[in-house]
Amino acid sequence: MDDLSRIRTFIKVVDAGSFSAAARHEFSVSSVARQVKSLEDELGIRLLNRSTRHLSLTEPGRLFYERAVAISNDLNTAKREAASFQGNVKGLLRVSLRISAGACAIVPALPKFLEQYPELTVDVSLTDERVDLIANNIDVAVWSGDLPNADIVGRQLSPSRRIVCASPAYFARAGTPAVPEDLKRHNCLLFKAPTHADIWLFERDGVSQEVKIDGNMQSSNGIALLSGALAGLGIIVVHEWMVRSDLEQGRLARVLNDYVVRPTTVEAPVHVVFPSSQGMSLKVRAFVDFLVQLFREPGLGPAVQRSTKA
């Protein structure tokens, strides 16, 4: 019998006034008496004065009873508070996000998410490294690539459509490409990485086309290229979710909407993940559902009108 069970039995005996009354609904009288005797033996003191008709607390028994009742009440309160998290999304949620997804898509969408869950606080870290979720006390993360082992549970986010876009100022100055071949006459901002080349791939009606592009800016950082595009420097190929708010606000305009833009290499899937040992709490579930909805591609609206300068 564990300590907590013996202490609770002792409290019941005192409150009920006898062993038989305490045992009425759950235990035998002998079982109740053994638990109290075991507690006294461990403490090395007598908690109760016993007679054939009456029980009374000894002085140390009274002190122990008062502290035991306080502890039991605190434990019940703690259990109720913990259980309340099953009915409400609340508390602190620690998340680790890939830099581009976090800065460009997830963090800008947090106000609406937190408006829905006003008792929740989100602690955000941005990194493209896969941090140890358990060691760093991370509740949920966004990773790129396959899941490493069974200790991590994940849900793949919807693959994002790539789009071709630039600022309205750039198109006003340089004209608007009508077909992929037109990109050869434009300043294209190139993502630089070992797995990426200066080739953009397009497909329409089952026909694929490669276009060799050129431009005066290249970077291994997608946010840097996005900043260049927003500043009117040139055209980029980018995930739709990365520029959704810029498209909605008119800071960027898309072109070549009739074409599917293909990656030059097989892309690693993007997952929202959490430690399997922690399970999917309500706050984690709410955040996962939020990300799934966020990365689900909406209608992209009309493409920019083609000018006569191209």
Short mmCIF file of C-alpha atoms in Angstrom, two decimals:
data_model
loop_
_atom_site.label_atom_id
_atom_site.label_comp_id
_atom_site.label_asym_id
_atom_site.label_seq_id
_atom_site.Cartn_x
_atom_site.Cartn_y
_atom_site.Cartn_z
CA MET A 1 0.00 0.00 0.00
CA ASP A 2 1.52 3.35 -0.97
CA ASP A 3 1.90 6.33 1.33
CA LEU A 4 -0.85 8.36 -0.30
CA SER A 5 -3.42 5.58 0.08
CA ARG A 6 -2.54 5.11 3.77
CA ILE A 7 -2.72 8.84 4.43
CA ARG A 8 -6.11 9.12 2.73
CA THR A 9 -7.38 6.15 4.73
CA PHE A 10 -6.17 7.82 7.94
CA ILE A 11 -8.03 11.03 7.00
CA LYS A 12 -11.21 9.02 6.34
CA VAL A 13 -10.94 7.32 9.75
CA VAL A 14 -10.61 10.67 11.53
CA ASP A 15 -13.44 12.25 9.54
CA ALA A 16 -15.74 9.24 9.99
CA GLY A 17 -14.90 8.77 13.68
CA SER A 18 -14.26 5.04 13.53
CA PHE A 19 -12.58 2.29 11.52
CA SER A 20 -15.89 0.68 10.70
CA ALA A 21 -17.42 3.89 9.36
CA ALA A 22 -14.34 4.60 7.23
CA ALA A 23 -14.42 1.05 5.84
CA ARG A 24 -18.14 1.03 5.08
CA HIS A 25 -17.99 1.53 1.33
CA GLU A 26 -14.50 0.50 0.21
CA PHE A 27 -12.49 -1.73 2.56
CA SER A 28 -12.84 -4.20 5.39
CA VAL A 29 -12.39 -2.89 8.94
CA SER A 30 -9.25 -4.98 9.35
CA SER A 31 -7.77 -3.53 6.14
CA VAL A 32 -8.39 0.03 7.32
CA ALA A 33 -6.87 -0.75 10.73
CA ARG A 34 -3.80 -2.31 9.10
CA GLN A 35 -3.23 0.76 6.93
CA VAL A 36 -3.37 3.14 9.88
CA LYS A 37 -1.14 0.84 11.98
CA SER A 38 1.35 0.63 9.10
CA LEU A 39 1.45 4.43 8.88
CA GLU A 40 2.03 4.73 12.61
CA ASP A 41 4.80 2.13 12.51
CA GLU A 42 6.58 3.98 9.72
CA LEU A 43 6.30 7.32 11.53
CA GLY A 44 7.24 5.79 14.86
CA ILE A 45 4.39 7.54 16.67
CA ARG A 46 0.81 6.85 17.69
CA LEU A 47 -1.65 8.92 15.66
CA LEU A 48 -4.87 7.71 17.28
CA ASN A 49 -5.94 6.86 20.80
CA ARG A 50 -8.15 3.78 20.52
CA SER A 51 -10.84 2.48 22.86
CA THR A 52 -13.71 0.09 22.34
CA ARG A 53 -16.13 2.95 21.73
CA HIS A 54 -14.06 5.94 20.73
CA LEU A 55 -11.13 7.18 18.63
CA SER A 56 -9.27 10.40 19.32
CA LEU A 57 -6.24 12.08 17.82
CA THR A 58 -3.01 12.23 19.75
CA GLU A 59 -1.17 15.55 19.69
CA PRO A 60 1.21 14.49 16.90
CA GLY A 61 -1.78 12.81 15.24
CA ARG A 62 -3.66 16.12 15.18
CA LEU A 63 -0.67 17.93 13.62
CA PHE A 64 -0.23 15.15 11.07
CA TYR A 65 -3.97 15.17 10.24
CA GLU A 66 -3.99 18.93 9.60
CA ARG A 67 -0.99 18.74 7.29
CA ALA A 68 -2.33 15.62 5.57
CA VAL A 69 -5.68 17.28 4.87
CA ALA A 70 -3.92 20.35 3.43
CA ILE A 71 -1.74 18.17 1.20
CA SER A 72 -4.73 16.12 0.06
CA ASN A 73 -6.65 19.29 -0.80
CA ASP A 74 -3.66 20.65 -2.73
CA LEU A 75 -3.38 17.39 -4.65
CA ASN A 76 -7.08 17.45 -5.54
CA THR A 77 -6.71 21.04 -6.72
CA ALA A 78 -3.68 20.08 -8.84
CA LYS A 79 -5.64 17.22 -10.40
CA ARG A 80 -8.57 19.50 -11.23
CA GLU A 81 -6.24 22.08 -12.78
CA ALA A 82 -4.49 19.43 -14.85
CA ALA A 83 -7.80 17.97 -15.95
CA SER A 84 -9.00 21.42 -16.99
CA PHE A 85 -6.36 21.38 -19.74
CA GLN A 86 -8.34 18.57 -21.34
CA GLY A 87 -11.25 20.94 -21.83
CA ASN A 88 -9.44 24.16 -22.67
CA VAL A 89 -6.48 25.06 -24.84
CA LYS A 90 -4.33 26.93 -22.35
CA GLY A 91 -0.85 27.28 -20.93
CA LEU A 92 2.55 27.66 -22.62
CA LEU A 93 3.20 26.09 -26.04
CA ARG A 94 6.87 25.91 -27.06
CA VAL A 95 7.35 25.63 -30.81
CA SER A 96 10.41 25.36 -33.05
CA LEU A 97 9.90 26.49 -36.64
CA ARG A 98 11.94 26.50 -39.82
CA ILE A 99 13.05 30.06 -40.47
CA SER A 100 11.27 30.71 -43.77
CA ALA A 101 8.03 29.00 -42.77
CA GLY A 102 8.02 30.64 -39.36
CA ALA A 103 8.93 34.17 -40.38
CA CYS A 104 6.92 34.37 -43.59
CA ALA A 105 3.83 32.23 -42.95
CA ILE A 106 3.29 30.98 -39.41
CA VAL A 107 4.16 33.97 -37.20
CA PRO A 108 2.12 36.42 -39.32
CA ALA A 109 -0.89 34.10 -38.89
CA LEU A 110 -0.50 33.75 -35.11
CA PRO A 111 -2.76 36.70 -34.16
CA LYS A 112 -5.88 34.92 -35.44
CA PHE A 113 -4.80 31.66 -33.81
CA LEU A 114 -4.19 33.29 -30.42
CA GLU A 115 -7.41 35.24 -30.69
CA GLN A 116 -9.16 31.88 -30.86
CA TYR A 117 -7.24 30.62 -27.79
CA PRO A 118 -6.77 33.61 -25.46
CA GLU A 119 -5.47 31.46 -22.57
CA LEU A 120 -2.57 30.13 -24.66
CA THR A 121 0.95 31.61 -24.86
CA VAL A 122 3.28 30.59 -27.71
CA ASP A 123 7.07 30.57 -27.24
CA VAL A 124 8.58 30.61 -30.76
CA SER A 125 12.12 29.73 -31.81
CA LEU A 126 13.29 29.88 -35.43
CA THR A 127 15.95 27.49 -36.73
CA ASP A 128 16.53 25.27 -39.73
CA GLU A 129 18.25 22.71 -37.49
CA ARG A 130 16.41 19.75 -36.03
CA VAL A 131 16.70 20.43 -32.33
CA ASP A 132 16.16 17.68 -29.77
CA LEU A 133 12.51 18.22 -28.86
CA ILE A 134 12.60 16.47 -25.50
CA ALA A 135 15.95 17.88 -24.34
CA ASN A 136 14.85 21.40 -25.30
CA ASN A 137 11.32 21.01 -23.92
CA ILE A 138 9.73 21.67 -27.33
CA ASP A 139 6.05 20.78 -27.67
CA VAL A 140 5.78 20.93 -31.45
CA ALA A 141 8.08 21.73 -34.38
CA VAL A 142 8.08 22.16 -38.14
CA TRP A 143 10.76 20.05 -39.84
CA SER A 144 11.79 19.36 -43.41
CA GLY A 145 12.55 15.79 -44.40
CA ASP A 146 11.65 12.31 -43.19
CA LEU A 147 11.04 11.57 -39.54
CA PRO A 148 14.08 10.10 -37.77
CA ASN A 149 12.50 7.45 -35.53
CA ALA A 150 9.44 6.33 -33.60
CA ASP A 151 10.17 8.82 -30.81
CA ILE A 152 8.83 11.57 -33.09
CA VAL A 153 5.27 11.68 -34.38
CA GLY A 154 4.48 13.88 -37.34
CA ARG A 155 1.91 14.92 -39.88
CA GLN A 156 2.96 15.93 -43.35
CA LEU A 157 1.78 19.36 -44.39
CA SER A 158 0.23 19.77 -47.81
CA PRO A 159 2.78 20.25 -50.58
CA SER A 160 2.82 23.89 -51.57
CA ARG A 161 2.38 25.19 -55.08
CA ARG A 162 5.32 27.11 -56.41
CA ILE A 163 4.52 30.38 -58.10
CA VAL A 164 6.43 32.95 -60.14
CA CYS A 165 6.14 36.49 -58.84
CA ALA A 166 7.73 39.92 -58.53
CA SER A 167 6.73 43.35 -57.33
CA PRO A 168 4.24 45.40 -59.40
CA ALA A 169 6.97 48.05 -59.70
CA TYR A 170 9.29 45.53 -61.35
CA PHE A 171 6.65 44.44 -63.87
CA ALA A 172 5.79 48.07 -64.61
CA ARG A 173 9.46 48.72 -65.36
CA ALA A 174 10.50 45.49 -67.11
CA GLY A 175 7.26 44.14 -68.55
CA THR A 176 5.38 40.95 -67.76
CA PRO A 177 6.44 37.52 -69.06
CA ALA A 178 3.67 35.75 -70.95
CA VAL A 179 5.41 32.38 -71.40
CA PRO A 180 8.36 30.77 -69.56
CA GLU A 181 10.72 31.55 -72.46
CA ASP A 182 10.22 35.26 -71.72
CA LEU A 183 12.07 34.82 -68.41
CA LYS A 184 15.35 34.76 -70.32
CA ARG A 185 14.92 38.50 -70.82
CA HIS A 186 14.20 39.20 -67.15
CA ASN A 187 16.24 39.61 -64.00
CA CYS A 188 15.57 36.39 -62.07
CA LEU A 189 16.66 35.92 -58.47
CA LEU A 190 18.28 32.52 -58.03
CA PHE A 191 18.21 30.24 -55.02
CA LYS A 192 21.77 28.98 -54.65
CA ALA A 193 22.32 25.50 -53.24
CA PRO A 194 24.15 22.30 -54.28
CA THR A 195 20.84 20.70 -55.27
CA HIS A 196 19.61 23.72 -57.24
CA ALA A 197 20.72 24.91 -60.68
CA ASP A 198 20.02 28.00 -62.76
CA ILE A 199 17.14 26.13 -64.36
CA TRP A 200 13.44 26.65 -63.71
CA LEU A 201 11.12 23.84 -64.79
CA PHE A 202 7.59 24.42 -66.08
CA GLU A 203 4.80 22.11 -67.15
CA ARG A 204 1.49 22.69 -68.95
CA ASP A 205 -0.86 20.22 -70.58
CA GLY A 206 1.61 17.42 -69.94
CA VAL A 207 4.46 19.21 -71.72
CA SER A 208 7.59 20.08 -69.71
CA GLN A 209 9.92 22.96 -70.43
CA GLU A 210 13.25 24.00 -68.95
CA VAL A 211 14.29 27.66 -68.86
CA LYS A 212 17.82 28.73 -68.03
CA ILE A 213 17.52 31.90 -66.00
CA ASP A 214 19.95 34.64 -65.08
CA GLY A 215 20.01 37.60 -62.72
CA ASN A 216 22.12 39.88 -60.58
CA MET A 217 21.26 38.31 -57.19
CA GLN A 218 21.59 34.81 -55.84
CA SER A 219 21.37 33.51 -52.28
CA SER A 220 21.00 30.32 -50.25
CA ASN A 221 18.50 32.17 -48.08
CA GLY A 222 14.93 32.29 -49.35
CA ILE A 223 14.02 35.28 -47.16
CA ALA A 224 16.89 37.28 -48.68
CA LEU A 225 15.55 36.56 -52.18
CA LEU A 226 12.06 37.49 -51.08
CA SER A 227 13.35 40.80 -49.74
CA GLY A 228 14.99 41.48 -53.10
CA ALA A 229 11.76 40.74 -54.93
CA LEU A 230 9.76 43.00 -52.61
CA ALA A 231 12.28 45.76 -53.29
CA GLY A 232 11.63 45.47 -57.04
CA LEU A 233 14.90 43.77 -57.91
CA GLY A 234 13.55 40.90 -59.97
CA ILE A 235 11.44 37.75 -60.34
CA ILE A 236 11.45 34.80 -57.95
CA VAL A 237 10.04 31.30 -57.83
CA VAL A 238 8.72 30.71 -54.33
CA HIS A 239 6.30 28.59 -52.32
CA GLU A 240 2.84 30.15 -52.31
CA TRP A 241 2.56 30.01 -48.51
CA MET A 242 5.74 32.06 -48.20
CA VAL A 243 4.26 35.05 -50.05
CA ARG A 244 0.54 34.66 -49.40
CA SER A 245 0.19 37.87 -47.38
CA ASP A 246 2.36 39.78 -49.88
CA LEU A 247 0.06 38.69 -52.70
CA GLU A 248 -3.04 39.61 -50.72
CA GLN A 249 -1.67 43.05 -49.88
CA GLY A 250 -0.48 43.72 -53.45
CA ARG A 251 3.20 43.88 -52.57
CA LEU A 252 3.83 41.06 -55.06
CA ALA A 253 2.03 39.92 -58.20
CA ARG A 254 2.21 36.49 -59.78
CA VAL A 255 2.65 35.56 -63.43
CA LEU A 256 2.62 32.41 -65.58
CA ASN A 257 -0.29 31.06 -63.58
CA ASP A 258 -1.22 28.58 -66.30
CA TYR A 259 2.03 26.68 -65.70
CA VAL A 260 3.02 24.29 -62.92
CA VAL A 261 6.46 25.13 -61.58
CA ARG A 262 8.45 22.00 -60.76
CA PRO A 263 11.40 21.71 -58.38
CA THR A 264 14.73 20.80 -59.95
CA THR A 265 15.25 18.01 -57.39
CA VAL A 266 13.07 15.74 -55.27
CA GLU A 267 11.97 17.85 -52.34
CA ALA A 268 11.94 16.76 -48.72
CA PRO A 269 8.43 16.76 -47.24
CA VAL A 270 7.57 19.29 -44.53
CA HIS A 271 6.16 17.85 -41.31
CA VAL A 272 4.70 19.24 -38.14
CA VAL A 273 6.10 17.00 -35.39
CA PHE A 274 5.96 16.41 -31.64
CA PRO A 275 7.49 13.87 -29.20
CA SER A 276 5.55 10.60 -29.17
CA SER A 277 6.16 10.23 -25.43
CA GLN A 278 4.14 13.38 -24.70
CA GLY A 279 1.12 12.49 -26.79
CA MET A 280 -1.05 15.03 -28.59
CA SER A 281 -2.35 17.37 -25.90
CA LEU A 282 -5.18 19.74 -26.72
CA LYS A 283 -2.81 22.66 -27.23
CA VAL A 284 -0.59 20.62 -29.57
CA ARG A 285 -3.62 19.34 -31.47
CA ALA A 286 -4.93 22.89 -31.87
CA PHE A 287 -1.58 24.09 -33.24
CA VAL A 288 -1.25 21.12 -35.60
CA ASP A 289 -4.75 21.74 -36.97
CA PHE A 290 -3.88 25.42 -37.37
CA LEU A 291 -0.76 24.58 -39.42
CA VAL A 292 -2.59 22.05 -41.60
CA GLN A 293 -5.19 24.67 -42.45
CA LEU A 294 -2.55 27.35 -42.95
CA PHE A 295 -0.54 25.31 -45.44
CA ARG A 296 -3.60 24.20 -47.36
CA GLU A 297 -3.43 26.11 -50.61
CA PRO A 298 -6.21 28.67 -51.13
CA GLY A 299 -7.36 30.10 -54.41
CA LEU A 300 -4.58 32.28 -55.75
CA GLY A 301 -6.73 34.88 -57.45
CA PRO A 302 -6.14 36.41 -60.86
CA ALA A 303 -2.68 36.77 -62.36
CA VAL A 304 -1.14 40.13 -63.11
CA GLN A 305 -2.17 41.68 -66.41
CA ARG A 306 0.47 41.40 -69.10
CA SER A 307 2.00 44.68 -70.26
CA THR A 308 3.23 45.49 -73.76
CA LYS A 309 6.87 45.97 -72.64
CA ALA A 310 7.93 42.33 -72.42
#
